[in-house]
Coordinates of C-alpha atoms and ligand atoms in Angstrom, one line a residue:
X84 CA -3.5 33.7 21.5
X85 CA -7.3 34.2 22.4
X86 CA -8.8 37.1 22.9
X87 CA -10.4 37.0 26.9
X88 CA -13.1 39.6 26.4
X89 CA -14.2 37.3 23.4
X90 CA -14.1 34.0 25.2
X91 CA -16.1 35.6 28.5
X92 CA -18.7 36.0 25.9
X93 CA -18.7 32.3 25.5
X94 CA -19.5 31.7 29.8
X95 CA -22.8 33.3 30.0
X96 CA -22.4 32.7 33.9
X97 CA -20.3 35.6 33.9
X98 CA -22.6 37.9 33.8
X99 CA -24.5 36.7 36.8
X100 CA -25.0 38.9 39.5
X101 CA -24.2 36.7 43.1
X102 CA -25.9 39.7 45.0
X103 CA -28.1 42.4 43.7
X104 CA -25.5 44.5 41.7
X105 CA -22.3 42.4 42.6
X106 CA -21.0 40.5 39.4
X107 CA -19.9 37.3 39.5
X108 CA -15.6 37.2 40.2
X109 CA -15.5 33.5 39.6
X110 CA -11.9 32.1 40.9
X111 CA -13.2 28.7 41.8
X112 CA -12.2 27.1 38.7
X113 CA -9.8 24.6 40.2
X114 CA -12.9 23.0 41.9
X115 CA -15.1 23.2 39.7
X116 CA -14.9 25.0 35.8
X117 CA -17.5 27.1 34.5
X118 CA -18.7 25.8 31.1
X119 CA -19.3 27.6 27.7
X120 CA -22.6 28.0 25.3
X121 CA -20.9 25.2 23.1
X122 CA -20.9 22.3 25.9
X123 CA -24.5 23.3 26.7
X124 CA -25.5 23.5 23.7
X125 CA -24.4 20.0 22.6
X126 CA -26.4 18.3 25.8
X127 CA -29.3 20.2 25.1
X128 CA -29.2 19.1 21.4
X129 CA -28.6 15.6 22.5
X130 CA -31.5 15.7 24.8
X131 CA -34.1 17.4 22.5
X132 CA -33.3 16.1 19.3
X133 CA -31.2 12.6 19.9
X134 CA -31.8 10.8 23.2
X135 CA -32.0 7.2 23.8
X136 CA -30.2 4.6 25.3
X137 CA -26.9 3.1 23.7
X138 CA -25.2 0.1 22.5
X139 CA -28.3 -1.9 22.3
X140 CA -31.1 0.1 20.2
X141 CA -31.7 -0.6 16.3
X142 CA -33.8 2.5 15.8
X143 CA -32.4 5.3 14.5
X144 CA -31.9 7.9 17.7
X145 CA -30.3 4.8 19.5
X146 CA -27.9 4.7 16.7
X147 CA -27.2 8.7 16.8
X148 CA -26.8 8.6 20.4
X149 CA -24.3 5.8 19.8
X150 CA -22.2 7.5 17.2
X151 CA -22.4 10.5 19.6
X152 CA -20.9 8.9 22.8
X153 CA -18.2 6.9 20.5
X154 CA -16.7 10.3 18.7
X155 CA -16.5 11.7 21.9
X156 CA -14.4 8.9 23.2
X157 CA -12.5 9.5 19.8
X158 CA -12.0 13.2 20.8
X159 CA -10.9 12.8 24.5
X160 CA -8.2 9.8 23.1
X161 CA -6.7 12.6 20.7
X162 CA -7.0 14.8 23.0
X163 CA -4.5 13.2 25.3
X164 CA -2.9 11.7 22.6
X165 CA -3.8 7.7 23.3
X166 CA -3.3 5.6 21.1
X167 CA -6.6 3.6 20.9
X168 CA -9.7 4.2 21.7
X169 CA -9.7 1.2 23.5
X170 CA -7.7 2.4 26.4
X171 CA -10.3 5.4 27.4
X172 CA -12.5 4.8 29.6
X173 CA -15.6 6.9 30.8
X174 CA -16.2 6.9 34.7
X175 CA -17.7 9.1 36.9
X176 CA -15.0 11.4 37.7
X177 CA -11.3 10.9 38.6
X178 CA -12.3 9.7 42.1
X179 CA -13.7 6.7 40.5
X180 CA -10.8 6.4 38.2
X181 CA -9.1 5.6 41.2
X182 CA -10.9 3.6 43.1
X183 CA -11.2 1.4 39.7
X184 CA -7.8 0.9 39.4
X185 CA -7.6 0.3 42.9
X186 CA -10.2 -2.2 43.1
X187 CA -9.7 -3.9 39.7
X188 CA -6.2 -4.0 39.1
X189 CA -5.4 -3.4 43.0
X190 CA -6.7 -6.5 43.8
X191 CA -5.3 -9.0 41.4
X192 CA -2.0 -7.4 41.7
X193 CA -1.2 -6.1 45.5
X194 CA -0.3 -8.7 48.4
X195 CA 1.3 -8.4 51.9
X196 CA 4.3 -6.5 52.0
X197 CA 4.2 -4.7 48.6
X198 CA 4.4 -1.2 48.5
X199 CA 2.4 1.9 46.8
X200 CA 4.2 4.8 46.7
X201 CA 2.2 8.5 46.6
X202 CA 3.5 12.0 47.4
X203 CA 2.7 14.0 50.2
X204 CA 0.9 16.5 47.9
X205 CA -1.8 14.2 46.8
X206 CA -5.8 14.7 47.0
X207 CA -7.8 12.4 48.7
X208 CA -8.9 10.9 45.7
X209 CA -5.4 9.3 44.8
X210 CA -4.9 8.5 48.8
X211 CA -8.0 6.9 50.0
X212 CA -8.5 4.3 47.3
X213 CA -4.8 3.0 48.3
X214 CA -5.3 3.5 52.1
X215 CA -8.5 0.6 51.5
X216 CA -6.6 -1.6 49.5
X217 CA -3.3 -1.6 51.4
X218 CA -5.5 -2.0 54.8
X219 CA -7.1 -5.0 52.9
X220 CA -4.0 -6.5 51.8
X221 CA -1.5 -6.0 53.9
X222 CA 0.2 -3.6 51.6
X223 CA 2.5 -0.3 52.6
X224 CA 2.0 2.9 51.5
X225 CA 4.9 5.5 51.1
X226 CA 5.2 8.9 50.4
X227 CA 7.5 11.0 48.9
X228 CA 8.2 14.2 50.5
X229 CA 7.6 17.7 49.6
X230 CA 10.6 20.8 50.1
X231 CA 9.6 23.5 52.0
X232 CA 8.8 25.5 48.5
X233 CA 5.8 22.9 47.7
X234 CA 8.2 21.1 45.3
X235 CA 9.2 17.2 45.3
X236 CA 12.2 15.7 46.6
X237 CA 12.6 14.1 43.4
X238 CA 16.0 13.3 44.4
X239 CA 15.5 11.0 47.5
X240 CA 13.1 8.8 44.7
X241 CA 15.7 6.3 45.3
X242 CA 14.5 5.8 48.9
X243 CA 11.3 5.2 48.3
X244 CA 10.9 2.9 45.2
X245 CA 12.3 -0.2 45.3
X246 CA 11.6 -3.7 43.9
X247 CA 8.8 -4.2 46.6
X248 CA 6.5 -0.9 44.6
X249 CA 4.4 -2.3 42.7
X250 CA 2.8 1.2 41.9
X251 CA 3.5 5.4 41.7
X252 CA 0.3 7.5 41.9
X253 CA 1.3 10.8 41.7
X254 CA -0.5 14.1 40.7
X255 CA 0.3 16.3 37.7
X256 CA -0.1 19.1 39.5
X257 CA -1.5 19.8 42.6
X258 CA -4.8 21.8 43.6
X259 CA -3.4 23.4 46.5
X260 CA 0.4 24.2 45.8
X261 CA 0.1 24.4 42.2
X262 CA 3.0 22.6 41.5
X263 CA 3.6 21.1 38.1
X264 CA 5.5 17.8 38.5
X265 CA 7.9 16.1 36.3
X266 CA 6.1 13.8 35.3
X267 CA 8.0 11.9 33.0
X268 CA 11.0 11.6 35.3
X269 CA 8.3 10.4 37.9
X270 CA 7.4 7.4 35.4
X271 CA 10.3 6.7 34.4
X272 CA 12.1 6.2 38.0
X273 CA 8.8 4.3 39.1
X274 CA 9.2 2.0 35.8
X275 CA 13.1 1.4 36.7
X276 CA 12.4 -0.7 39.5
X277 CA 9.4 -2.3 38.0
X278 CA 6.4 -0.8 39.3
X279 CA 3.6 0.8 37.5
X280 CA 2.6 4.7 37.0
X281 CA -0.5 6.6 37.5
X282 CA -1.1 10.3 36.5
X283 CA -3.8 12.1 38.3
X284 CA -4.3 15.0 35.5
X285 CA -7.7 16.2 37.0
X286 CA -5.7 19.7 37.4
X287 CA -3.5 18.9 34.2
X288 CA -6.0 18.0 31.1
X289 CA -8.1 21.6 31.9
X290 CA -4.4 23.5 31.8
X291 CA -2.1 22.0 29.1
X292 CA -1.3 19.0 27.0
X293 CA -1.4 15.8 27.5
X294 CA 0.3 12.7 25.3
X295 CA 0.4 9.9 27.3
X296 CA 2.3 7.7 24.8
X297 CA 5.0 10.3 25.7
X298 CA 5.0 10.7 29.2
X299 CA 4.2 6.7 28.9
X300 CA 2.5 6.1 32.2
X301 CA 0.7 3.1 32.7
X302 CA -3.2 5.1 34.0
X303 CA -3.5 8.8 33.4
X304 CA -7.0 10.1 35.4
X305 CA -9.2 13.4 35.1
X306 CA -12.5 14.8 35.5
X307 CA -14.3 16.7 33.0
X308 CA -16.1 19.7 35.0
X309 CA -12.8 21.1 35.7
X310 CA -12.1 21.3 31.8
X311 CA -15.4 23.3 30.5
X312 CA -17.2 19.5 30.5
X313 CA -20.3 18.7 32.2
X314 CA -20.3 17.0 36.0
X315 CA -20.7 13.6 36.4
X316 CA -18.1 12.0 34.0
X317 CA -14.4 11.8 34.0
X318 CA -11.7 9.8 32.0
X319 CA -9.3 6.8 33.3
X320 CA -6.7 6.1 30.3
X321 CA -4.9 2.7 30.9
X322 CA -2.3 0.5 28.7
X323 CA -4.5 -1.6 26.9
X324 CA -3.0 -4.4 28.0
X325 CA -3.0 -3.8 31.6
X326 CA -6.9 -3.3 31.2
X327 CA -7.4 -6.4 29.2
X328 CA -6.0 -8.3 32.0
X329 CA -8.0 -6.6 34.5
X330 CA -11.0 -8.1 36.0
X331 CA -14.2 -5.7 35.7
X332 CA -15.0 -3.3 38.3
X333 CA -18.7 -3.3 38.5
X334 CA -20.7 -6.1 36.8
X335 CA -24.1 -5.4 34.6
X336 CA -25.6 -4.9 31.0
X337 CA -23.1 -3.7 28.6
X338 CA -19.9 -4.9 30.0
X339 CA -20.7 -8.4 29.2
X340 CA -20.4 -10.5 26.2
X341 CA -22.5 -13.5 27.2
X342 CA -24.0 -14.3 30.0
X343 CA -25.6 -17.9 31.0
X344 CA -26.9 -19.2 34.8
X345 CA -23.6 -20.3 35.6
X346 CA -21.4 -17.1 34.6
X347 CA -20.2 -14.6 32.4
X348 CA -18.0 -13.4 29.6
X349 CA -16.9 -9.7 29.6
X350 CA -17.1 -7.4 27.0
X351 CA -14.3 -6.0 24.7
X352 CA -12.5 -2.9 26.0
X353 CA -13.4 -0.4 27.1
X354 CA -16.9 -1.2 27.5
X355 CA -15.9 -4.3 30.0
X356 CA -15.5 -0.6 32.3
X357 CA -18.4 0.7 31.8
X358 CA -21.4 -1.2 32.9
X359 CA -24.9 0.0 32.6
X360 CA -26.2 2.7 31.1
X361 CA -23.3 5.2 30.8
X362 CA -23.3 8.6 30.9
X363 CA -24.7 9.6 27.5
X364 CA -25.3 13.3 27.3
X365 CA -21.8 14.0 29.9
X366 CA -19.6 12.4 27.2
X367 CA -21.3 14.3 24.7
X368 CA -21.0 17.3 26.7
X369 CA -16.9 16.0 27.3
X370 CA -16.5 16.2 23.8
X371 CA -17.7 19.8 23.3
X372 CA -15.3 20.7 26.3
X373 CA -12.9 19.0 24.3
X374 CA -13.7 20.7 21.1
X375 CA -13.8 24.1 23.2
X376 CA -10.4 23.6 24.9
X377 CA -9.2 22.5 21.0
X378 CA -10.7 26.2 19.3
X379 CA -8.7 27.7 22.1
X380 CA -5.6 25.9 22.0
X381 CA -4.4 24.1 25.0
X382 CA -1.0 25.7 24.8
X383 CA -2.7 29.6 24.4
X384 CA -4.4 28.3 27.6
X385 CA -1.7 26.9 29.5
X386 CA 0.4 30.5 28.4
X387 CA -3.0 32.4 29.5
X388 CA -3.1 31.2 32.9
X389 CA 0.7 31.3 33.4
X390 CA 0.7 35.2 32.4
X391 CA -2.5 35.4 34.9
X392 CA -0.9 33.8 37.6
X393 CA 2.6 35.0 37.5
X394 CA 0.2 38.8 38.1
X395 CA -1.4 36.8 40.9
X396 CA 1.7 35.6 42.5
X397 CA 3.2 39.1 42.2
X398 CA 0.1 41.3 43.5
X399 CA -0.6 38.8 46.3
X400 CA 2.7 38.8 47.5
X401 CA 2.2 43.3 48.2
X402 CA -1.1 42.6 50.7
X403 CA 1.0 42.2 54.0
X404 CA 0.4 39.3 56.2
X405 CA -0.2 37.4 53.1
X406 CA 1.6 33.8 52.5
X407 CA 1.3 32.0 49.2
X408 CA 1.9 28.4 49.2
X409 CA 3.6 26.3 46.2
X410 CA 6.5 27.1 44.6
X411 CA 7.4 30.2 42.6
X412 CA 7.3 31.3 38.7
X413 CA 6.9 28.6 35.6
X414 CA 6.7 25.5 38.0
X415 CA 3.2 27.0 39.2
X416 CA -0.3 26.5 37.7
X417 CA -3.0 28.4 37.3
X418 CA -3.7 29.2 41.5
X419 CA -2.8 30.8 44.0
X420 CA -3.3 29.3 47.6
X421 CA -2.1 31.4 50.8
X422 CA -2.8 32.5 54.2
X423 CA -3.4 35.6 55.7
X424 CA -2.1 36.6 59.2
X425 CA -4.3 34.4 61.7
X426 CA -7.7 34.9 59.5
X427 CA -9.7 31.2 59.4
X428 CA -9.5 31.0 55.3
X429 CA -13.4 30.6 55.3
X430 CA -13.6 34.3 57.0
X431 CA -11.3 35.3 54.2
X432 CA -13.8 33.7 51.5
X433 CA -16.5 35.0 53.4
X434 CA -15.8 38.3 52.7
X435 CA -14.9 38.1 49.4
X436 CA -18.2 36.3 48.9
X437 CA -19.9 39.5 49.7
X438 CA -18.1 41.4 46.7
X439 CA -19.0 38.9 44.3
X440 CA -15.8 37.0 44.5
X441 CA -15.9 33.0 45.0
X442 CA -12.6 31.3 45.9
X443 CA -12.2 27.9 48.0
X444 CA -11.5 27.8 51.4
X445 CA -10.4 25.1 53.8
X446 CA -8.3 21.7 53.2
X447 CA -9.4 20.8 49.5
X448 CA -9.8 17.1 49.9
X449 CA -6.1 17.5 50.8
X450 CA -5.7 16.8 54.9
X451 CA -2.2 15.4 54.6
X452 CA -0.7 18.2 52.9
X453 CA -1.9 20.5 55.0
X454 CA -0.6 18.5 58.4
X455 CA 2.7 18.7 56.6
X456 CA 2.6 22.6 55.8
X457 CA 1.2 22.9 59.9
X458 CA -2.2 25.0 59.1
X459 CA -5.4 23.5 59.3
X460 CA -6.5 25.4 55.8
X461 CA -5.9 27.5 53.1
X462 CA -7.8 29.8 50.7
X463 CA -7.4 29.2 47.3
X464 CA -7.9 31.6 44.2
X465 CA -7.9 29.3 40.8
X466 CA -7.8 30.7 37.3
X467 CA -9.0 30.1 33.8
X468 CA -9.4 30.9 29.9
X469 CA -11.8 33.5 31.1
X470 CA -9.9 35.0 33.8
X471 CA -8.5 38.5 33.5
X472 CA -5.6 41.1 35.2
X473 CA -9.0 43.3 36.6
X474 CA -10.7 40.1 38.1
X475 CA -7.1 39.7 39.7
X476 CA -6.7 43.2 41.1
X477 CA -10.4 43.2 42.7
X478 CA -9.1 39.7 44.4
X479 CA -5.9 41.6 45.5
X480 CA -8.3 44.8 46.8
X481 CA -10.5 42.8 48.5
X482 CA -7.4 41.1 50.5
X483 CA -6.4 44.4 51.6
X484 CA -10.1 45.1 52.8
X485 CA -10.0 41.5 54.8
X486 CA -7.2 42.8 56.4
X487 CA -9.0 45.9 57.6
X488 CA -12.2 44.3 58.2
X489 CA -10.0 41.5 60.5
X490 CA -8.0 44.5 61.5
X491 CA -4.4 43.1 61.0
X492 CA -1.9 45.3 62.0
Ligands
PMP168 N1 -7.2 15.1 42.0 C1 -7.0 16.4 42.1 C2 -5.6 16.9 42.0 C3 -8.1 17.2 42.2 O1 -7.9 18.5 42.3 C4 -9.4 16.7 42.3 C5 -10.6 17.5 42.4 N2 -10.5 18.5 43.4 C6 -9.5 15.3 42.2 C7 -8.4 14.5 42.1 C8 -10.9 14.6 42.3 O2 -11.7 15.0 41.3 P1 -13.2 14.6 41.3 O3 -13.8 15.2 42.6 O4 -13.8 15.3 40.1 O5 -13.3 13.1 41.3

């Protein structure tokens, strides 16, 4: 087990002041993670000692920066246990995961009358995407419903796949209940009646591990700013079969072989995804994060956040008025989202904001989950490797000073 005093050295954000002697509470993590000297530190490098453009250069910094971006592709497959480098591709984040699968596989493989199937929990990210293609084709999309403790209905499955689904999206866990799904029960019912399964991990990879030979889905999707990494990259893992019969998603240098007047050839995987000039110094900075995440061990992470949030759940659950969403004990991330009496969730992160404290406030890119819970938004308090019991305490005080500011009986 890590030491937290000893990795909050490694976040020099922390010691930021947000106002003139106010330090920096940071439980925003689930949007957005803070990231350590080490990912820096391996962009910076990149840029002041190795940068050039890839794939195409002879000289020698063109052939670092290659090496570079390739053995971070190698550390991300490891990471999540794929089996070939082949079947990792970079992308923008896991929004464009999506909408890649969606638009390349989607629309070789979805006609009138098929059906997607999603849960009611999901982000916009793993909605939207689907919503455009089944509009185009004349596809249905279902979803399976949640219980009134933020959990699944795993058990009416049965209603909603059949042979017409040709695909599962679901999330690992989800950024506003904090519910960890089973997700190997999830692929393996959405594989039973022949349809495909897709992961959205962006709030699994940051928390614990992930093998996708084991769970076996078919796409597994993340982000890597919510796992230590730099903004602007993110990871879709596909079967390598699946993406060799895809057709590309956007056309340009790099993801071709050949290209004449008349047409093209693409690319061997998984650069036919990846056209243009990538995103050089984020992969680099991905596979730091990775490395990071790696010193620390995912599972002392996962059992970090767990101990953290379990406090959470418990010291939340004293401030009266307050209502945590999701379900209870091990089946719960590393959140906490609630309400509190009739206080709009952006006065509640208001004035925490003024002690230093950053949560998120409102629907976080999930509408449809929070028409189903019948409140129009939610505050959210999200932990990490650098989160500790005091940090939790001065969220639970300042709750209880909400309440008298908002003066709730
Ligand atoms: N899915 C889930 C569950 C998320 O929490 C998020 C980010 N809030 C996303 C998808 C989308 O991630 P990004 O905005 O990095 O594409």
């Amino acid at each position: 087990m890590f030491n937290v005093e000893d990795v909050r050295r490694d976040f020099p954000i922390l010691d930021t002041e947000v106002y003139p002697g106010v330090p920096l509470v940071y439980l925003d993590s689930a949007a957005s993670s803070q990231k350590p000297t080490s990912v820096i530190a391996a962009m910076d490098d990149y840029y002041i000692h190795y940068h050039a453009n890839i794939h195409r250069g002879v000289h020698r910094l063109s052939e670092l920066a290659t090496s570079a971006y390739e053995l971070a592709r190698q550390k991300v497959a490891r990471f999540i246990n794929a089996p070939t480098t082949e079947e990792v591709v970079f992308v923008g984040n896991a929004t464009e995961a999506f909408n890649l699968v969606a638009y390349s596989w989607g629309r070789t493989n979805i006609g009138p009358g098929d059906e997607i199937l999603l849960t009611e929990m999901e982000h916009h990210a793993n909605i939207v995407p689907w919503q455009i293609l089944a509009r185009e084709k004349g596809a249905t999309i279902r979803y399976l419903p949640i219980r009134d403790d933020g959990t699944l209905l795993v058990e009416r499955l049965d209603e909603f796949l059949n042979k017409r689904t040709r695909l599962f999206s679901f999330t690992g866990v989800s950024n506003v209940l904090g519910t960890i799904n089973p997700v190997t029960e999830l692929v393996e019912a959405a594989h039973a009646v022949g349809a495909l399964a897709m992961v959205d991990a962006a709030q699994t990879a940051p928390h614990m591990s992930i093998d996708v030979q084991a769970l076996n889905c078919d796409f597994l999707a993340f982000s890597s700013h919510k796992m230590c990494g730099p903004t602007g990259i993110g990871v879709l893992y596909g079967k390598r079969e699946l993406l060799e019969a895809m057709p590309p998603f956007l056309g340009g240098g790099d993801m071709i072989r050949r290209v004449t007047l008349e047409g093209f050839t693409t690319n061997d995987l998984p650069w036919k995804f990846e056209a243009g000039t990538p995103r050089i110094a984020e992969a680099i900075g991905l596979g730091a994060a990775v490395d990071y995440l790696n010193h620390l061990g995912i599972d002392a992470v996962h059992a970090h956040e767990q101990t953290i949030t379990q406090y959470a759940l418990e010291s939340l659950s004293e401030v009266p008025g307050l209502s945590l969403l999701g379900p209870p004990g091990s089946l719960h991330g590393g959140l906490a989202s609630f309400t509190l009496g009739g206080v709009h969730p952006h006065d509640i992160a208001e004035v925490l904001d003024k002690k230093g404290i950053a949560i998120r406030a409102g629907h976080h890119c999930a509408m449809p989950l929070h028409q189903k819970l019948g409140i129009p938004a939610s505050a959210r308090a999200s932990f990490y490797v650098h989160t500790t019991f005091e940090e939790v305490d001065q969220l639970t005080a300042a709750l209880h000073h909400t309440r008298s500011v908002f003066r709730l009986n």
